[in-house]
PDB file of C-alpha atoms and ligand atoms in Angstrom:
ATOM      1  CA  UNK A   1      18.555   7.441  -6.357  1.00  0.00           C
ATOM      2  CA  UNK A   2      17.650  11.136  -5.872  1.00  0.00           C
ATOM      3  CA  UNK A   3      13.976  11.918  -5.402  1.00  0.00           C
ATOM      4  CA  UNK A   4      12.286  15.327  -5.120  1.00  0.00           C
ATOM      5  CA  UNK A   5       8.945  14.356  -3.621  1.00  0.00           C
ATOM      6  CA  UNK A   6       9.650  11.253  -1.563  1.00  0.00           C
ATOM      7  CA  UNK A   7      12.245  10.058   0.936  1.00  0.00           C
ATOM      8  CA  UNK A   8      13.653   6.571   0.438  1.00  0.00           C
ATOM      9  CA  UNK A   9      15.712   4.888   3.114  1.00  0.00           C
ATOM     10  CA  UNK A  10      16.632   1.251   3.794  1.00  0.00           C
ATOM     11  CA  UNK A  11      17.391  -0.150   7.236  1.00  0.00           C
ATOM     12  CA  UNK A  12      17.442  -3.747   8.498  1.00  0.00           C
ATOM     13  CA  UNK A  13      15.826  -5.181   5.347  1.00  0.00           C
ATOM     14  CA  UNK A  14      13.008  -2.592   5.464  1.00  0.00           C
ATOM     15  CA  UNK A  15      12.520   0.174   2.866  1.00  0.00           C
ATOM     16  CA  UNK A  16      10.966   3.318   4.349  1.00  0.00           C
ATOM     17  CA  UNK A  17       9.147   5.300   1.675  1.00  0.00           C
ATOM     18  CA  UNK A  18       7.867   8.683   2.843  1.00  0.00           C
ATOM     19  CA  UNK A  19       5.766  10.968   0.666  1.00  0.00           C
ATOM     20  CA  UNK A  20       7.356  14.326   1.323  1.00  0.00           C
ATOM     21  CA  UNK A  21       5.201  17.221   0.089  1.00  0.00           C
ATOM     22  CA  UNK A  22       3.884  18.307   3.438  1.00  0.00           C
ATOM     23  CA  UNK A  23       2.957  21.845   2.259  1.00  0.00           C
ATOM     24  CA  UNK A  24       0.415  20.207  -0.080  1.00  0.00           C
ATOM     25  CA  UNK A  25      -0.493  17.584   2.560  1.00  0.00           C
ATOM     26  CA  UNK A  26       1.542  15.073   0.522  1.00  0.00           C
ATOM     27  CA  UNK A  27      -0.905  15.228  -2.413  1.00  0.00           C
ATOM     28  CA  UNK A  28       0.044  12.938  -5.288  1.00  0.00           C
ATOM     29  CA  UNK A  29       1.078  14.868  -8.379  1.00  0.00           C
ATOM     30  CA  UNK A  30       2.366  13.077 -11.489  1.00  0.00           C
ATOM     31  CA  UNK A  31       5.996  13.463 -10.422  1.00  0.00           C
ATOM     32  CA  UNK A  32       5.320  11.926  -6.992  1.00  0.00           C
ATOM     33  CA  UNK A  33       3.489   9.006  -8.576  1.00  0.00           C
ATOM     34  CA  UNK A  34       6.459   8.399 -10.909  1.00  0.00           C
ATOM     35  CA  UNK A  35       8.914   8.551  -7.993  1.00  0.00           C
ATOM     36  CA  UNK A  36       6.816   6.158  -5.889  1.00  0.00           C
ATOM     37  CA  UNK A  37       6.607   3.784  -8.814  1.00  0.00           C
ATOM     38  CA  UNK A  38      10.384   3.894  -9.247  1.00  0.00           C
ATOM     39  CA  UNK A  39      11.026   3.364  -5.505  1.00  0.00           C
ATOM     40  CA  UNK A  40       8.671   0.375  -5.335  1.00  0.00           C
ATOM     41  CA  UNK A  41      10.267  -1.212  -8.418  1.00  0.00           C
ATOM     42  CA  UNK A  42      13.677  -0.661  -6.870  1.00  0.00           C
ATOM     43  CA  UNK A  43      12.585  -2.228  -3.577  1.00  0.00           C
ATOM     44  CA  UNK A  44      11.081  -5.225  -5.353  1.00  0.00           C
ATOM     45  CA  UNK A  45      14.276  -5.854  -7.335  1.00  0.00           C
ATOM     46  CA  UNK A  46      16.608  -5.472  -4.349  1.00  0.00           C
ATOM     47  CA  UNK A  47      16.801  -8.861  -2.626  1.00  0.00           C
ATOM     48  CA  UNK A  48      18.123  -7.250   0.566  1.00  0.00           C
ATOM     49  CA  UNK A  49      14.751  -5.463   1.006  1.00  0.00           C
ATOM     50  CA  UNK A  50      12.071  -7.714   2.475  1.00  0.00           C
ATOM     51  CA  UNK A  51       9.316  -5.267   3.463  1.00  0.00           C
ATOM     52  CA  UNK A  52       8.250  -1.683   2.748  1.00  0.00           C
ATOM     53  CA  UNK A  53       6.741   0.857   5.122  1.00  0.00           C
ATOM     54  CA  UNK A  54       4.934   3.665   3.319  1.00  0.00           C
ATOM     55  CA  UNK A  55       3.979   6.814   5.227  1.00  0.00           C
ATOM     56  CA  UNK A  56       3.534  10.574   4.861  1.00  0.00           C
ATOM     57  CA  UNK A  57       5.916  13.305   6.007  1.00  0.00           C
ATOM     58  CA  UNK A  58       5.064  15.235   9.207  1.00  0.00           C
ATOM     59  CA  UNK A  59       2.065  14.570  11.387  1.00  0.00           C
ATOM     60  CA  UNK A  60      -0.929  16.002   9.531  1.00  0.00           C
ATOM     61  CA  UNK A  61      -1.339  13.869   6.433  1.00  0.00           C
ATOM     62  CA  UNK A  62      -0.546  10.490   5.001  1.00  0.00           C
ATOM     63  CA  UNK A  63      -1.701  11.724   1.571  1.00  0.00           C
ATOM     64  CA  UNK A  64      -4.628  14.149   1.045  1.00  0.00           C
ATOM     65  CA  UNK A  65      -5.408  12.754  -2.400  1.00  0.00           C
ATOM     66  CA  UNK A  66      -4.459  13.212  -6.008  1.00  0.00           C
ATOM     67  CA  UNK A  67      -3.177  16.740  -6.660  1.00  0.00           C
ATOM     68  CA  UNK A  68      -6.380  18.632  -7.454  1.00  0.00           C
ATOM     69  CA  UNK A  69      -4.462  21.612  -8.904  1.00  0.00           C
ATOM     70  CA  UNK A  70      -2.907  19.350 -11.498  1.00  0.00           C
ATOM     71  CA  UNK A  71      -6.109  17.881 -12.945  1.00  0.00           C
ATOM     72  CA  UNK A  72      -8.546  20.789 -12.447  1.00  0.00           C
ATOM     73  CA  UNK A  73      -8.596  21.635 -16.186  1.00  0.00           C
ATOM     74  CA  UNK A  74      -8.349  18.147 -17.644  1.00  0.00           C
ATOM     75  CA  UNK A  75     -10.542  16.947 -20.507  1.00  0.00           C
ATOM     76  CA  UNK A  76     -12.447  13.647 -20.493  1.00  0.00           C
ATOM     77  CA  UNK A  77      -9.555  11.895 -22.276  1.00  0.00           C
ATOM     78  CA  UNK A  78      -6.932  13.366 -19.961  1.00  0.00           C
ATOM     79  CA  UNK A  79      -9.038  12.326 -16.961  1.00  0.00           C
ATOM     80  CA  UNK A  80      -9.271   8.738 -18.120  1.00  0.00           C
ATOM     81  CA  UNK A  81      -5.531   8.693 -18.879  1.00  0.00           C
ATOM     82  CA  UNK A  82      -4.756  10.019 -15.394  1.00  0.00           C
ATOM     83  CA  UNK A  83      -6.677   7.140 -13.802  1.00  0.00           C
ATOM     84  CA  UNK A  84      -5.323   4.512 -16.190  1.00  0.00           C
ATOM     85  CA  UNK A  85      -1.676   5.592 -15.979  1.00  0.00           C
ATOM     86  CA  UNK A  86      -1.833   6.065 -12.191  1.00  0.00           C
ATOM     87  CA  UNK A  87      -3.454   2.692 -11.589  1.00  0.00           C
ATOM     88  CA  UNK A  88      -1.080   0.800 -13.872  1.00  0.00           C
ATOM     89  CA  UNK A  89       2.154   2.538 -12.911  1.00  0.00           C
ATOM     90  CA  UNK A  90       1.617   2.732  -9.161  1.00  0.00           C
ATOM     91  CA  UNK A  91      -1.495   1.293  -7.523  1.00  0.00           C
ATOM     92  CA  UNK A  92      -1.584  -2.063  -9.354  1.00  0.00           C
ATOM     93  CA  UNK A  93       2.211  -2.270  -9.183  1.00  0.00           C
ATOM     94  CA  UNK A  94       2.107  -1.863  -5.401  1.00  0.00           C
ATOM     95  CA  UNK A  95      -0.741  -4.326  -4.862  1.00  0.00           C
ATOM     96  CA  UNK A  96       0.959  -6.992  -7.005  1.00  0.00           C
ATOM     97  CA  UNK A  97       4.465  -6.323  -5.721  1.00  0.00           C
ATOM     98  CA  UNK A  98       6.036  -9.475  -4.262  1.00  0.00           C
ATOM     99  CA  UNK A  99       7.613  -7.423  -1.482  1.00  0.00           C
ATOM    100  CA  UNK A 100       4.944  -6.801   1.158  1.00  0.00           C
ATOM    101  CA  UNK A 101       4.024  -3.222   2.031  1.00  0.00           C
ATOM    102  CA  UNK A 102       2.615  -1.691   5.194  1.00  0.00           C
ATOM    103  CA  UNK A 103       0.795   1.656   4.971  1.00  0.00           C
ATOM    104  CA  UNK A 104       1.432   3.626   8.154  1.00  0.00           C
ATOM    105  CA  UNK A 105      -1.447   6.125   7.942  1.00  0.00           C
ATOM    106  CA  UNK A 106      -0.281   9.074  10.011  1.00  0.00           C
ATOM    107  CA  UNK A 107      -3.038  11.632   9.296  1.00  0.00           C
ATOM    108  CA  UNK A 108      -5.443  12.459   6.448  1.00  0.00           C
ATOM    109  CA  UNK A 109      -5.709   9.606   3.932  1.00  0.00           C
ATOM    110  CA  UNK A 110      -8.194  10.954   1.424  1.00  0.00           C
ATOM    111  CA  UNK A 111      -9.015  10.089  -2.168  1.00  0.00           C
ATOM    112  CA  UNK A 112      -5.812   8.919  -3.866  1.00  0.00           C
ATOM    113  CA  UNK A 113      -4.217   8.795  -0.397  1.00  0.00           C
ATOM    114  CA  UNK A 114      -6.634   6.196   0.921  1.00  0.00           C
ATOM    115  CA  UNK A 115      -6.377   4.465  -2.447  1.00  0.00           C
ATOM    116  CA  UNK A 116      -2.593   4.283  -1.999  1.00  0.00           C
ATOM    117  CA  UNK A 117      -3.031   2.808   1.491  1.00  0.00           C
ATOM    118  CA  UNK A 118      -5.567   0.306   0.148  1.00  0.00           C
ATOM    119  CA  UNK A 119      -3.113  -0.854  -2.529  1.00  0.00           C
ATOM    120  CA  UNK A 120      -0.662  -1.747   0.278  1.00  0.00           C
ATOM    121  CA  UNK A 121      -0.867  -5.249   1.743  1.00  0.00           C
ATOM    122  CA  UNK A 122      -1.362  -4.160   5.359  1.00  0.00           C
ATOM    123  CA  UNK A 123      -2.712  -0.908   6.836  1.00  0.00           C
ATOM    124  CA  UNK A 124      -2.258   0.579  10.292  1.00  0.00           C
ATOM    125  CA  UNK A 125      -3.384   4.039  11.393  1.00  0.00           C
ATOM    126  CA  UNK A 126      -2.612   6.604  14.065  1.00  0.00           C
ATOM    127  CA  UNK A 127      -5.419   7.921  16.277  1.00  0.00           C
ATOM    128  CA  UNK A 128      -5.480  11.269  14.453  1.00  0.00           C
ATOM    129  CA  UNK A 129      -5.924   9.633  11.034  1.00  0.00           C
ATOM    130  CA  UNK A 130      -8.996  10.547   8.999  1.00  0.00           C
ATOM    131  CA  UNK A 131      -9.863   8.378   6.038  1.00  0.00           C
ATOM    132  CA  UNK A 132     -12.279   8.874   3.186  1.00  0.00           C
ATOM    133  CA  UNK A 133     -12.952   8.990  -0.524  1.00  0.00           C
ATOM    134  CA  UNK A 134     -14.292  12.556  -0.945  1.00  0.00           C
ATOM    135  CA  UNK A 135     -14.048  12.646  -4.748  1.00  0.00           C
ATOM    136  CA  UNK A 136     -17.791  13.054  -5.409  1.00  0.00           C
ATOM    137  CA  UNK A 137     -17.639  16.346  -3.484  1.00  0.00           C
ATOM    138  CA  UNK A 138     -15.356  17.531  -6.316  1.00  0.00           C
ATOM    139  CA  UNK A 139     -17.586  16.156  -9.058  1.00  0.00           C
ATOM    140  CA  UNK A 140     -15.350  13.166  -9.830  1.00  0.00           C
ATOM    141  CA  UNK A 141     -15.239   9.585  -8.596  1.00  0.00           C
ATOM    142  CA  UNK A 142     -12.332   7.701  -7.003  1.00  0.00           C
ATOM    143  CA  UNK A 143      -9.990   6.995  -9.915  1.00  0.00           C
ATOM    144  CA  UNK A 144      -7.077   5.121  -8.397  1.00  0.00           C
ATOM    145  CA  UNK A 145      -8.952   1.883  -7.699  1.00  0.00           C
ATOM    146  CA  UNK A 146     -10.986   3.128  -4.725  1.00  0.00           C
ATOM    147  CA  UNK A 147     -14.404   1.961  -5.905  1.00  0.00           C
ATOM    148  CA  UNK A 148     -13.061  -1.591  -6.150  1.00  0.00           C
ATOM    149  CA  UNK A 149     -10.557  -1.918  -3.305  1.00  0.00           C
ATOM    150  CA  UNK A 150     -12.750  -0.184  -0.702  1.00  0.00           C
ATOM    151  CA  UNK A 151     -15.667  -2.515  -1.444  1.00  0.00           C
ATOM    152  CA  UNK A 152     -13.311  -5.504  -1.217  1.00  0.00           C
ATOM    153  CA  UNK A 153     -12.037  -4.378   2.168  1.00  0.00           C
ATOM    154  CA  UNK A 154     -15.151  -3.075   3.950  1.00  0.00           C
ATOM    155  CA  UNK A 155     -17.993  -4.582   1.896  1.00  0.00           C
ATOM    156  CA  UNK A 156     -20.241  -2.983  -0.703  1.00  0.00           C
ATOM    157  CA  UNK A 157     -22.664  -1.285   1.702  1.00  0.00           C
ATOM    158  CA  UNK A 158     -20.068   0.569   3.748  1.00  0.00           C
ATOM    159  CA  UNK A 159     -18.084   1.438   0.606  1.00  0.00           C
ATOM    160  CA  UNK A 160     -21.220   2.918  -0.953  1.00  0.00           C
ATOM    161  CA  UNK A 161     -21.806   4.991   2.186  1.00  0.00           C
ATOM    162  CA  UNK A 162     -18.225   6.289   2.348  1.00  0.00           C
ATOM    163  CA  UNK A 163     -18.116   7.118  -1.356  1.00  0.00           C
ATOM    164  CA  UNK A 164     -21.560   8.712  -1.735  1.00  0.00           C
ATOM    165  CA  UNK A 165     -21.370  10.770   1.474  1.00  0.00           C
ATOM    166  CA  UNK A 166     -17.741  11.794   0.756  1.00  0.00           C
ATOM    167  CA  UNK A 167     -17.337  11.597   4.525  1.00  0.00           C
ATOM    168  CA  UNK A 168     -14.286  10.795   6.621  1.00  0.00           C
ATOM    169  CA  UNK A 169     -14.004   8.032   9.187  1.00  0.00           C
ATOM    170  CA  UNK A 170     -11.734   7.899  12.206  1.00  0.00           C
ATOM    171  CA  UNK A 171      -9.195   5.211  13.041  1.00  0.00           C
ATOM    172  CA  UNK A 172     -11.436   3.311  15.489  1.00  0.00           C
ATOM    173  CA  UNK A 173     -14.213   2.952  12.889  1.00  0.00           C
ATOM    174  CA  UNK A 174     -11.668   2.076  10.206  1.00  0.00           C
ATOM    175  CA  UNK A 175     -10.430  -0.724  12.473  1.00  0.00           C
ATOM    176  CA  UNK A 176     -13.901  -2.071  13.227  1.00  0.00           C
ATOM    177  CA  UNK A 177     -14.813  -1.906   9.517  1.00  0.00           C
ATOM    178  CA  UNK A 178     -11.671  -3.861   8.543  1.00  0.00           C
ATOM    179  CA  UNK A 179     -10.131  -0.963   6.648  1.00  0.00           C
ATOM    180  CA  UNK A 180      -7.067  -0.941   8.924  1.00  0.00           C
ATOM    181  CA  UNK A 181      -5.644  -3.824  10.953  1.00  0.00           C
ATOM    182  CA  UNK A 182      -4.594  -1.772  13.996  1.00  0.00           C
ATOM    183  CA  UNK A 183      -4.554   1.769  15.314  1.00  0.00           C
ATOM    184  CA  UNK A 184      -2.311   3.375  17.900  1.00  0.00           C
ATOM    185  CA  UNK A 185      -0.909   6.734  18.980  1.00  0.00           C
ATOM    186  CA  UNK A 186       1.069   8.657  16.414  1.00  0.00           C
ATOM    187  CA  UNK A 187       4.351   8.054  18.313  1.00  0.00           C
ATOM    188  CA  UNK A 188       3.786   4.313  18.219  1.00  0.00           C
ATOM    189  CA  UNK A 189       2.814   4.151  14.531  1.00  0.00           C
ATOM    190  CA  UNK A 190       6.228   3.505  12.961  1.00  0.00           C
ATOM    191  CA  UNK A 191       7.340   1.209  15.825  1.00  0.00           C
ATOM    192  CA  UNK A 192       4.129  -0.813  15.284  1.00  0.00           C
ATOM    193  CA  UNK A 193       4.810  -0.979  11.534  1.00  0.00           C
ATOM    194  CA  UNK A 194       8.368  -2.116  12.334  1.00  0.00           C
ATOM    195  CA  UNK A 195       7.065  -4.771  14.726  1.00  0.00           C
ATOM    196  CA  UNK A 196       4.860  -6.209  11.970  1.00  0.00           C
ATOM    197  CA  UNK A 197       7.716  -5.899   9.458  1.00  0.00           C
ATOM    198  CA  UNK A 198      10.093  -7.709  11.826  1.00  0.00           C
ATOM    199  CA  UNK A 199       7.760 -10.726  11.782  1.00  0.00           C
ATOM    200  CA  UNK A 200       7.501 -10.611   7.973  1.00  0.00           C
ATOM    201  CA  UNK A 201      11.237 -10.404   7.295  1.00  0.00           C
ATOM    202  CA  UNK A 202      11.961 -13.646   9.174  1.00  0.00           C
ATOM    203  CA  UNK A 203       9.998 -15.602   6.568  1.00  0.00           C
ATOM    204  CA  UNK A 204      10.800 -16.807   3.070  1.00  0.00           C
ATOM    205  CA  UNK A 205      10.589 -13.811   0.670  1.00  0.00           C
ATOM    206  CA  UNK A 206       9.896 -16.042  -2.316  1.00  0.00           C
ATOM    207  CA  UNK A 207       7.058 -17.841  -0.483  1.00  0.00           C
ATOM    208  CA  UNK A 208       5.625 -14.466   0.584  1.00  0.00           C
ATOM    209  CA  UNK A 209       5.676 -13.232  -3.027  1.00  0.00           C
ATOM    210  CA  UNK A 210       3.838 -16.373  -4.164  1.00  0.00           C
ATOM    211  CA  UNK A 211       1.290 -16.054  -1.336  1.00  0.00           C
ATOM    212  CA  UNK A 212       0.595 -12.420  -2.312  1.00  0.00           C
ATOM    213  CA  UNK A 213       0.066 -13.546  -5.907  1.00  0.00           C
ATOM    214  CA  UNK A 214      -2.370 -16.281  -4.821  1.00  0.00           C
ATOM    215  CA  UNK A 215      -4.378 -14.025  -2.482  1.00  0.00           C
ATOM    216  CA  UNK A 216      -4.641 -11.300  -5.137  1.00  0.00           C
ATOM    217  CA  UNK A 217      -5.685 -13.868  -7.765  1.00  0.00           C
ATOM    218  CA  UNK A 218      -8.887 -14.518  -5.817  1.00  0.00           C
ATOM    219  CA  UNK A 219      -9.930 -10.902  -6.385  1.00  0.00           C
ATOM    220  CA  UNK A 220      -9.270 -10.894 -10.129  1.00  0.00           C
ATOM    221  CA  UNK A 221     -12.131 -11.460 -12.483  1.00  0.00           C
ATOM    222  CA  UNK A 222     -11.851 -14.606 -14.585  1.00  0.00           C
ATOM    223  CA  UNK A 223      -9.034 -16.061 -12.505  1.00  0.00           C
ATOM    224  CA  UNK A 224      -9.502 -19.014 -10.147  1.00  0.00           C
ATOM    225  CA  UNK A 225      -7.552 -18.228  -6.991  1.00  0.00           C
ATOM    226  CA  UNK A 226      -7.550 -21.866  -5.866  1.00  0.00           C
ATOM    227  CA  UNK A 227      -5.859 -22.884  -9.140  1.00  0.00           C
ATOM    228  CA  UNK A 228      -3.219 -20.171  -8.729  1.00  0.00           C
ATOM    229  CA  UNK A 229      -2.651 -21.369  -5.156  1.00  0.00           C
ATOM    230  CA  UNK A 230      -2.084 -24.978  -6.289  1.00  0.00           C
ATOM    231  CA  UNK A 231       0.386 -23.883  -8.974  1.00  0.00           C
ATOM    232  CA  UNK A 232       2.293 -21.514  -6.691  1.00  0.00           C
ATOM    233  CA  UNK A 233       2.344 -24.143  -3.921  1.00  0.00           C
ATOM    234  CA  UNK A 234       4.050 -26.490  -6.388  1.00  0.00           C
ATOM    235  CA  UNK A 235       6.476 -23.774  -7.508  1.00  0.00           C
ATOM    236  CA  UNK A 236       7.698 -23.436  -3.910  1.00  0.00           C
ATOM    237  CA  UNK A 237       9.130 -26.951  -4.060  1.00  0.00           C
ATOM    238  CA  UNK A 238      11.860 -25.969  -6.479  1.00  0.00           C
ATOM    239  CA  UNK A 239      13.040 -22.976  -4.439  1.00  0.00           C
ATOM    240  CA  UNK A 240      16.189 -22.928  -2.323  1.00  0.00           C
ATOM    241  CA  UNK A 241      14.175 -21.215   0.390  1.00  0.00           C
ATOM    242  CA  UNK A 242      11.850 -24.213   0.655  1.00  0.00           C
ATOM    243  CA  UNK A 243      14.892 -26.468   1.182  1.00  0.00           C
ATOM    244  CA  UNK A 244      16.292 -24.098   3.776  1.00  0.00           C
ATOM    245  CA  UNK A 245      12.936 -23.688   5.578  1.00  0.00           C
ATOM    246  CA  UNK A 246      12.167 -27.394   5.829  1.00  0.00           C
ATOM    247  CA  UNK A 247      15.788 -28.381   6.648  1.00  0.00           C
ATOM    248  CA  UNK A 248      15.907 -25.753   9.384  1.00  0.00           C
ATOM    249  CA  UNK A 249      12.708 -27.162  10.915  1.00  0.00           C
ATOM    250  CA  UNK A 250      14.021 -30.741  10.792  1.00  0.00           C
ATOM    251  CA  UNK A 251      17.400 -29.678  12.211  1.00  0.00           C
ATOM    252  CA  UNK A 252      15.658 -27.700  14.971  1.00  0.00           C
ATOM    253  CA  UNK A 253      17.273 -24.370  14.033  1.00  0.00           C
ATOM    254  CA  UNK A 254      16.062 -21.033  12.687  1.00  0.00           C
ATOM    255  CA  UNK A 255      15.806 -20.760   8.920  1.00  0.00           C
ATOM    256  CA  UNK A 256      18.199 -18.352   7.266  1.00  0.00           C
ATOM    257  CA  UNK A 257      16.469 -16.862   4.223  1.00  0.00           C
TER     258      UNK A 257
HETATM  259  N1  CAA B 301      -4.431  18.431  -3.980  1.00  0.00           N
HETATM  260  C1  CAA B 301      -3.719  19.563  -4.033  1.00  0.00           C
HETATM  261  N2  CAA B 301      -3.456  20.334  -2.948  1.00  0.00           N
HETATM  262  C2  CAA B 301      -3.954  19.923  -1.772  1.00  0.00           C
HETATM  263  C3  CAA B 301      -4.727  18.741  -1.640  1.00  0.00           C
HETATM  264  C4  CAA B 301      -4.952  17.979  -2.814  1.00  0.00           C
HETATM  265  N3  CAA B 301      -5.633  16.826  -2.797  1.00  0.00           N
HETATM  266  N4  CAA B 301      -5.103  18.607  -0.351  1.00  0.00           N
HETATM  267  C5  CAA B 301      -4.578  19.662   0.308  1.00  0.00           C
HETATM  268  N5  CAA B 301      -3.887  20.457  -0.539  1.00  0.00           N
HETATM  269  C6  CAA B 301      -3.176  21.687  -0.249  1.00  0.00           C
HETATM  270  C7  CAA B 301      -4.153  22.847  -0.066  1.00  0.00           C
HETATM  271  O1  CAA B 301      -4.531  23.378  -1.311  1.00  0.00           O
HETATM  272  C8  CAA B 301      -3.321  23.798   0.760  1.00  0.00           C
HETATM  273  O2  CAA B 301      -2.401  24.440  -0.103  1.00  0.00           O
HETATM  274  P1  CAA B 301      -2.241  26.072  -0.074  1.00  0.00           P
HETATM  275  O3  CAA B 301      -1.712  26.330   1.309  1.00  0.00           O
HETATM  276  O4  CAA B 301      -1.285  26.354  -1.168  1.00  0.00           O
HETATM  277  O5  CAA B 301      -3.618  26.608  -0.269  1.00  0.00           O
HETATM  278  C9  CAA B 301      -2.482  22.872   1.647  1.00  0.00           C
HETATM  279  O6  CAA B 301      -2.516  21.609   1.001  1.00  0.00           O
HETATM  280  C10 CAA B 301      -3.072  22.722   3.045  1.00  0.00           C
HETATM  281  O7  CAA B 301      -4.437  22.311   2.919  1.00  0.00           O
HETATM  282  P2  CAA B 301      -5.670  23.061   3.630  1.00  0.00           P
HETATM  283  O8  CAA B 301      -5.340  24.499   3.835  1.00  0.00           O
HETATM  284  O9  CAA B 301      -6.890  22.740   2.858  1.00  0.00           O
HETATM  285  O10 CAA B 301      -5.654  22.320   5.051  1.00  0.00           O
HETATM  286  P3  CAA B 301      -6.893  22.132   6.017  1.00  0.00           P
HETATM  287  O11 CAA B 301      -6.321  21.633   7.304  1.00  0.00           O
HETATM  288  O12 CAA B 301      -7.749  23.329   6.056  1.00  0.00           O
HETATM  289  O13 CAA B 301      -7.777  20.939   5.343  1.00  0.00           O
HETATM  290  C11 CAA B 301      -8.091  18.837   4.210  1.00  0.00           C
HETATM  291  C12 CAA B 301      -7.236  19.654   5.213  1.00  0.00           C
HETATM  292  C13 CAA B 301      -9.479  18.584   4.825  1.00  0.00           C
HETATM  293  C14 CAA B 301      -7.367  17.510   3.995  1.00  0.00           C
HETATM  294  C15 CAA B 301      -8.243  19.625   2.895  1.00  0.00           C
HETATM  295  O14 CAA B 301      -6.935  20.024   2.467  1.00  0.00           O
HETATM  296  C16 CAA B 301      -8.879  18.857   1.771  1.00  0.00           C
HETATM  297  O15 CAA B 301     -10.075  18.680   1.771  1.00  0.00           O
HETATM  298  N6  CAA B 301      -8.059  18.426   0.793  1.00  0.00           N
HETATM  299  C17 CAA B 301      -8.566  17.731  -0.400  1.00  0.00           C
HETATM  300  C18 CAA B 301      -9.003  16.326  -0.105  1.00  0.00           C
HETATM  301  C19 CAA B 301      -9.589  15.684  -1.339  1.00  0.00           C
HETATM  302  O16 CAA B 301     -10.605  16.090  -1.861  1.00  0.00           O
HETATM  303  N7  CAA B 301      -8.921  14.624  -1.820  1.00  0.00           N
HETATM  304  C20 CAA B 301      -9.348  13.906  -3.023  1.00  0.00           C
HETATM  305  C21 CAA B 301      -8.597  14.435  -4.196  1.00  0.00           C
HETATM  306  S1  CAA B 301      -9.246  13.854  -5.719  1.00  0.00           S
HETATM  307  C22 CAA B 301      -8.574  12.304  -5.943  1.00  0.00           C
HETATM  308  O17 CAA B 301      -7.841  11.794  -5.107  1.00  0.00           O
HETATM  309  C23 CAA B 301      -8.947  11.665  -7.256  1.00  0.00           C
HETATM  310  C24 CAA B 301      -8.559  10.266  -7.455  1.00  0.00           C
HETATM  311  O18 CAA B 301      -9.032   9.344  -6.821  1.00  0.00           O
HETATM  312  C25 CAA B 301      -7.647   9.931  -8.550  1.00  0.00           C
END
């Protein structure tokens, strides 16, 4: 597949998705959102891909937000559509994707950029990363799920502070607040993402997809996560991967998923 705004490469069961608009600090315009959505769908449907690493091109930005130039003259209806279409086509898709994703935050992750990282299943950051939701400084609010996902990750109080001050936090604070799992030097960022991915890809992809579904269910209004867990636990028992995983354990060998 040919993309204009992203790079898509697969190696050793990992899809590397790089947002590649470095002149605009990898800002998300509509075309980039559509390409990301297509790449994620492709990765989810390709059984040879077991994990995704999402990062930004060059060393300054992961993603500096939604493309401000694109929505500067939008009406109320167009604004709501931008948020709705973006959330449904990309951010919700990514969060609910059965193939796990790791955001490798290599620089500024602001607004839609931090929202993209927060829709990934795991986040790691380089020491130069700066993270924030500065939308209120532009007279808008986070529109790609930031008001909800940030509060889920760091708690309501810290989310309120980050959103109302429009400030940026550094990697060490992001780690202590639970926004990222690890931070490291920029050179070690992709190797660290690969190390985490290498642990993921040994495991049963179908069990991982079900586990993601069950964890996410607990954050959905009106859905009982425990019930989803029970159902998905049961569903595992009719998968070939369950047979392989348990047989491998009993035969004292490594499972081959
Ligand atoms: N949209 C469009 N273009 C952007 C952009 C964005 N979000 N962020 C940076 N750029 C562009 C700049 O306009 C500039 O382009 P030109 O050279 O053509 O002028 C280029 O990228 C380089 O940026 P700067 O010159 O500003 O670089 P800097 O080092 O001085 O500052 C920065 C870096 C602090 C990240 C600054 O670029 C910045 O504040 N960017 C905007 C961050 C922001 O407000 N993000 C939230 C967007 S709104 C949103 O995301 C809504 C939503 O939730 C749906």
